[in-house]
């Protein structure tokens, strides 16, 4: 099992930046990729960005391309999400996730394919 803990959320004004972090513990070898999802009340979780562990391939939702950057530090079992030029539509609870998936599946950013989840961190953009 993998445990994930997010941090770095907060309230910012439009145009500002935030950097989210996710620390993984437990049997991290059971995951081949990490990702970030977000969710607002009444809506399904939306895939934001993902990265493969071995090859560092990255995938982004169209809505965040050019503004968000996902990165990892494998040695420290940590994922990051740098969010720039934030918009009110970016307001959501952001979740870190991990899974054992092939890259073509990771690229789909489908929440149903991810097994391990953090508790979420709130991001509010005014």
mmCIF file of C-alpha atoms in Angstrom, residues 56-118:
data_model
loop_
_atom_site.group_PDB
_atom_site.id
_atom_site.type_symbol
_atom_site.label_atom_id
_atom_site.label_comp_id
_atom_site.label_asym_id
_atom_site.label_seq_id
_atom_site.Cartn_x
_atom_site.Cartn_y
_atom_site.Cartn_z
ATOM 1 C CA UNK A 56 9.454 10.929 -16.567
ATOM 2 C CA UNK A 57 6.882 11.225 -19.335
ATOM 3 C CA UNK A 58 4.405 13.971 -18.528
ATOM 4 C CA UNK A 59 0.789 14.481 -19.481
ATOM 5 C CA UNK A 60 -1.471 17.467 -18.952
ATOM 6 C CA UNK A 61 -5.090 18.373 -19.301
ATOM 7 C CA UNK A 62 -5.675 20.942 -22.023
ATOM 8 C CA UNK A 63 -7.042 23.371 -19.464
ATOM 9 C CA UNK A 64 -3.706 23.636 -17.642
ATOM 10 C CA UNK A 65 -1.126 23.194 -20.408
ATOM 11 C CA UNK A 66 1.417 25.965 -20.328
ATOM 12 C CA UNK A 67 0.455 26.964 -16.787
ATOM 13 C CA UNK A 68 1.048 23.847 -14.666
ATOM 14 C CA UNK A 69 4.173 21.726 -14.384
ATOM 15 C CA UNK A 70 4.328 18.320 -12.731
ATOM 16 C CA UNK A 71 7.646 17.044 -11.445
ATOM 17 C CA UNK A 72 9.001 14.346 -9.182
ATOM 18 C CA UNK A 73 11.876 13.514 -6.922
ATOM 19 C CA UNK A 74 11.970 9.743 -6.955
ATOM 20 C CA UNK A 75 14.668 9.477 -4.304
ATOM 21 C CA UNK A 76 12.532 11.494 -1.897
ATOM 22 C CA UNK A 77 9.243 9.906 -3.003
ATOM 23 C CA UNK A 78 7.775 13.297 -3.720
ATOM 24 C CA UNK A 79 5.579 14.793 -6.431
ATOM 25 C CA UNK A 80 5.155 18.495 -7.084
ATOM 26 C CA UNK A 81 2.685 20.557 -9.025
ATOM 27 C CA UNK A 82 3.736 24.081 -9.902
ATOM 28 C CA UNK A 83 0.648 26.127 -10.744
ATOM 29 C CA UNK A 84 1.151 29.497 -12.417
ATOM 30 C CA UNK A 85 -1.261 32.081 -13.785
ATOM 31 C CA UNK A 86 -4.040 30.699 -11.635
ATOM 32 C CA UNK A 87 -7.639 31.369 -12.588
ATOM 33 C CA UNK A 88 -10.864 31.217 -10.565
ATOM 34 C CA UNK A 89 -11.788 28.072 -12.523
ATOM 35 C CA UNK A 90 -8.758 26.375 -10.958
ATOM 36 C CA UNK A 91 -10.479 26.486 -7.569
ATOM 37 C CA UNK A 92 -10.872 22.913 -6.329
ATOM 38 C CA UNK A 93 -9.648 20.320 -3.912
ATOM 39 C CA UNK A 94 -6.469 18.939 -5.423
ATOM 40 C CA UNK A 95 -5.622 15.283 -4.896
ATOM 41 C CA UNK A 96 -2.370 13.448 -5.353
ATOM 42 C CA UNK A 97 -2.728 9.949 -6.790
ATOM 43 C CA UNK A 98 -0.561 7.002 -7.776
ATOM 44 C CA UNK A 99 -1.011 3.754 -9.671
ATOM 45 C CA UNK A 100 0.735 0.974 -11.574
ATOM 46 C CA UNK A 101 -0.164 1.794 -15.173
ATOM 47 C CA UNK A 102 1.365 1.775 -18.639
ATOM 48 C CA UNK A 103 2.066 5.211 -20.128
ATOM 49 C CA UNK A 104 -0.792 5.077 -22.633
ATOM 50 C CA UNK A 105 -3.211 4.572 -19.760
ATOM 51 C CA UNK A 106 -1.584 7.250 -17.631
ATOM 52 C CA UNK A 107 -2.100 9.724 -20.480
ATOM 53 C CA UNK A 108 -5.875 9.341 -20.177
ATOM 54 C CA UNK A 109 -5.824 11.009 -16.752
ATOM 55 C CA UNK A 110 -8.769 8.871 -15.703
ATOM 56 C CA UNK A 111 -9.374 8.903 -11.962
ATOM 57 C CA UNK A 112 -10.934 5.440 -12.118
ATOM 58 C CA UNK A 113 -7.568 3.924 -13.054
ATOM 59 C CA UNK A 114 -5.697 5.271 -10.008
ATOM 60 C CA UNK A 115 -5.561 3.192 -6.868
ATOM 61 C CA UNK A 116 -3.808 5.299 -4.250
ATOM 62 C CA UNK A 117 -5.073 8.704 -3.166
ATOM 63 C CA UNK A 118 -4.167 11.467 -0.776
#
